[in-house]
Amino acid sequence: MSSAWHNARVFELTMCVVAAALVGWLMRRKRQRRSTAVAAGEQAGVPCMLKWPAHGSRWRAGRVLIGAGPLVWKPSFGKQEAALPAGLRRTGMRSPSLREAVSLNPRSRIVECESSYGEILIAVMPEELDHVIKGLESA
């Protein structure tokens, strides 16, 4: 092995570690801003996946906007925001099944909700779970 090859590998590894640290710091900072906004009663978008029979049978990526007023679903791609049904209430919480884990992050938690339109499932990461539960309770 040449010294130049070794130096290149060390440089690559160092750059990967720096990039990972930067991404982690940015994610933590964004999560902290979201928590501060929710605590202050301001509207904040919590990243999640939603499965709502009115919008098809697939999991859809987006954000649940929590804050003053009703909960609103804002998809990552395509259609405009949609207010979640009034009277939406949490009926359970669980981990994703093996089949669901293919579409979702296996670490996520699924909040099962019931409404006049039927069952609505919200998959959210554990760090954001309290925001969604408090949002459902206050809506």
mmCIF file of C-alpha atoms in Angstrom:
data_model
loop_
_atom_site.group_PDB
_atom_site.id
_atom_site.type_symbol
_atom_site.label_atom_id
_atom_site.label_comp_id
_atom_site.label_asym_id
_atom_site.label_seq_id
_atom_site.Cartn_x
_atom_site.Cartn_y
_atom_site.Cartn_z
ATOM 1 C CA MET A 1 0.000 0.000 0.000
ATOM 2 C CA SER A 2 1.297 3.382 -0.896
ATOM 3 C CA SER A 3 1.295 6.352 1.401
ATOM 4 C CA ALA A 4 -0.814 8.364 -1.052
ATOM 5 C CA TRP A 5 -3.531 5.679 -1.088
ATOM 6 C CA HIS A 6 -3.550 5.574 2.714
ATOM 7 C CA ASN A 7 -3.810 9.375 2.935
ATOM 8 C CA ALA A 8 -6.696 9.392 0.459
ATOM 9 C CA ARG A 9 -8.594 6.804 2.523
ATOM 10 C CA VAL A 10 -8.015 8.760 5.747
ATOM 11 C CA PHE A 11 -9.239 11.935 4.019
ATOM 12 C CA GLU A 12 -12.384 10.149 2.732
ATOM 13 C CA LEU A 13 -13.128 8.787 6.177
ATOM 14 C CA THR A 14 -12.612 12.189 7.779
ATOM 15 C CA MET A 15 -14.953 13.838 5.271
ATOM 16 C CA CYS A 16 -17.630 11.195 5.908
ATOM 17 C CA VAL A 17 -17.404 11.731 9.670
ATOM 18 C CA VAL A 18 -17.630 15.526 9.236
ATOM 19 C CA ALA A 19 -20.627 15.193 6.890
ATOM 20 C CA ALA A 20 -22.419 12.830 9.302
ATOM 21 C CA ALA A 21 -21.799 15.192 12.220
ATOM 22 C CA LEU A 22 -23.136 18.134 10.205
ATOM 23 C CA VAL A 23 -26.284 16.264 9.167
ATOM 24 C CA GLY A 24 -26.887 15.163 12.768
ATOM 25 C CA TRP A 25 -26.438 18.705 14.038
ATOM 26 C CA LEU A 26 -28.841 20.105 11.414
ATOM 27 C CA MET A 27 -31.485 17.483 12.202
ATOM 28 C CA ARG A 28 -31.219 18.116 15.951
ATOM 29 C CA ARG A 29 -31.448 21.865 15.391
ATOM 30 C CA LYS A 30 -34.558 21.518 13.210
ATOM 31 C CA ARG A 31 -36.211 19.202 15.742
ATOM 32 C CA GLN A 32 -35.440 21.673 18.534
ATOM 33 C CA ARG A 33 -36.960 24.562 16.540
ATOM 34 C CA ARG A 34 -40.066 22.457 15.941
ATOM 35 C CA SER A 35 -40.358 21.690 19.668
ATOM 36 C CA THR A 36 -39.982 25.360 20.551
ATOM 37 C CA ALA A 37 -42.654 26.368 18.023
ATOM 38 C CA VAL A 38 -45.117 23.735 19.275
ATOM 39 C CA ALA A 39 -44.510 24.750 22.922
ATOM 40 C CA ALA A 40 -45.160 28.399 22.001
ATOM 41 C CA GLY A 41 -48.447 27.465 20.293
ATOM 42 C CA GLU A 42 -47.120 28.305 16.838
ATOM 43 C CA GLN A 43 -47.784 26.142 13.813
ATOM 44 C CA ALA A 44 -45.068 23.566 13.123
ATOM 45 C CA GLY A 45 -44.832 20.807 10.535
ATOM 46 C CA VAL A 46 -43.986 17.391 11.954
ATOM 47 C CA PRO A 47 -42.553 15.006 9.327
ATOM 48 C CA CYS A 48 -44.505 11.784 9.094
ATOM 49 C CA MET A 49 -46.181 9.299 6.795
ATOM 50 C CA LEU A 50 -49.956 9.160 6.510
ATOM 51 C CA LYS A 51 -52.294 6.408 5.392
ATOM 52 C CA TRP A 52 -55.762 7.793 4.849
ATOM 53 C CA PRO A 53 -58.379 5.804 2.895
ATOM 54 C CA ALA A 54 -59.752 9.059 1.418
ATOM 55 C CA HIS A 55 -56.344 9.556 -0.281
ATOM 56 C CA GLY A 56 -55.665 5.972 -1.364
ATOM 57 C CA SER A 57 -54.280 2.896 0.331
ATOM 58 C CA ARG A 58 -50.558 3.794 0.236
ATOM 59 C CA TRP A 59 -48.397 5.498 2.814
ATOM 60 C CA ARG A 60 -47.765 9.090 1.776
ATOM 61 C CA ALA A 61 -44.865 11.260 2.947
ATOM 62 C CA GLY A 62 -45.541 14.733 4.256
ATOM 63 C CA ARG A 63 -46.054 16.770 7.384
ATOM 64 C CA VAL A 64 -48.802 17.150 9.928
ATOM 65 C CA LEU A 65 -49.124 20.853 10.699
ATOM 66 C CA ILE A 66 -49.697 21.203 14.419
ATOM 67 C CA GLY A 67 -50.559 24.455 16.113
ATOM 68 C CA ALA A 68 -53.489 26.809 16.304
ATOM 69 C CA GLY A 69 -56.574 25.370 14.675
ATOM 70 C CA PRO A 70 -57.298 21.940 13.207
ATOM 71 C CA LEU A 71 -54.594 19.488 12.197
ATOM 72 C CA VAL A 72 -53.609 19.863 8.566
ATOM 73 C CA TRP A 73 -51.872 17.340 6.324
ATOM 74 C CA LYS A 74 -49.351 18.769 3.855
ATOM 75 C CA PRO A 75 -48.048 16.137 1.423
ATOM 76 C CA SER A 76 -44.409 16.256 0.339
ATOM 77 C CA PHE A 77 -45.352 15.948 -3.320
ATOM 78 C CA GLY A 78 -48.381 16.831 -5.353
ATOM 79 C CA LYS A 79 -51.675 17.926 -3.912
ATOM 80 C CA GLN A 80 -52.340 20.847 -1.631
ATOM 81 C CA GLU A 81 -52.880 20.789 2.111
ATOM 82 C CA ALA A 82 -55.936 19.013 3.489
ATOM 83 C CA ALA A 83 -57.507 19.469 6.908
ATOM 84 C CA LEU A 84 -57.677 16.208 8.801
ATOM 85 C CA PRO A 85 -61.238 15.301 9.805
ATOM 86 C CA ALA A 86 -62.752 17.016 12.829
ATOM 87 C CA GLY A 87 -63.220 14.648 15.722
ATOM 88 C CA LEU A 88 -60.055 12.706 14.883
ATOM 89 C CA ARG A 89 -59.110 10.716 17.973
ATOM 90 C CA ARG A 90 -56.278 8.388 18.828
ATOM 91 C CA THR A 91 -57.335 4.779 19.347
ATOM 92 C CA GLY A 92 -53.951 3.091 19.623
ATOM 93 C CA MET A 93 -50.272 3.088 18.924
ATOM 94 C CA ARG A 94 -47.977 0.367 17.610
ATOM 95 C CA SER A 95 -44.744 -0.438 15.827
ATOM 96 C CA PRO A 96 -44.859 -1.094 12.083
ATOM 97 C CA SER A 97 -45.547 -4.637 10.961
ATOM 98 C CA LEU A 98 -42.879 -6.389 8.908
ATOM 99 C CA ARG A 99 -44.797 -5.572 5.733
ATOM 100 C CA GLU A 100 -45.214 -1.899 6.718
ATOM 101 C CA ALA A 101 -41.529 -1.620 7.641
ATOM 102 C CA VAL A 102 -40.731 -1.928 3.931
ATOM 103 C CA SER A 103 -42.490 1.421 3.294
ATOM 104 C CA LEU A 104 -41.760 3.049 6.643
ATOM 105 C CA ASN A 105 -38.751 3.502 8.851
ATOM 106 C CA PRO A 106 -38.771 0.421 11.132
ATOM 107 C CA ARG A 107 -38.074 2.698 14.134
ATOM 108 C CA SER A 108 -41.249 4.703 13.542
ATOM 109 C CA ARG A 109 -44.403 4.414 15.605
ATOM 110 C CA ILE A 110 -47.852 4.238 14.068
ATOM 111 C CA VAL A 111 -50.542 6.307 15.747
ATOM 112 C CA GLU A 112 -53.910 4.738 14.969
ATOM 113 C CA CYS A 113 -56.747 7.246 14.748
ATOM 114 C CA GLU A 114 -60.469 7.008 14.126
ATOM 115 C CA SER A 115 -62.659 9.606 12.441
ATOM 116 C CA SER A 116 -66.026 9.885 10.755
ATOM 117 C CA TYR A 117 -64.156 9.022 7.509
ATOM 118 C CA GLY A 118 -62.699 5.815 8.927
ATOM 119 C CA GLU A 119 -59.268 4.855 10.187
ATOM 120 C CA ILE A 120 -56.303 7.175 9.667
ATOM 121 C CA LEU A 121 -52.764 5.995 10.401
ATOM 122 C CA ILE A 122 -49.916 8.413 11.145
ATOM 123 C CA ALA A 123 -46.381 7.007 11.181
ATOM 124 C CA VAL A 124 -43.935 9.228 13.024
ATOM 125 C CA MET A 125 -40.436 8.894 14.436
ATOM 126 C CA PRO A 126 -40.239 8.388 18.222
ATOM 127 C CA GLU A 127 -38.628 11.824 18.710
ATOM 128 C CA GLU A 128 -41.717 13.520 17.214
ATOM 129 C CA LEU A 129 -44.366 11.245 18.733
ATOM 130 C CA ASP A 130 -45.277 13.555 21.638
ATOM 131 C CA HIS A 131 -45.971 16.446 19.260
ATOM 132 C CA VAL A 132 -48.430 14.369 17.221
ATOM 133 C CA ILE A 133 -50.190 12.959 20.285
ATOM 134 C CA LYS A 134 -50.546 16.415 21.895
ATOM 135 C CA GLY A 135 -51.720 17.812 18.558
ATOM 136 C CA LEU A 136 -54.419 15.137 18.322
ATOM 137 C CA GLU A 137 -55.546 15.813 21.890
ATOM 138 C CA SER A 138 -55.780 19.567 21.388
ATOM 139 C CA ALA A 139 -57.442 19.480 17.953
#
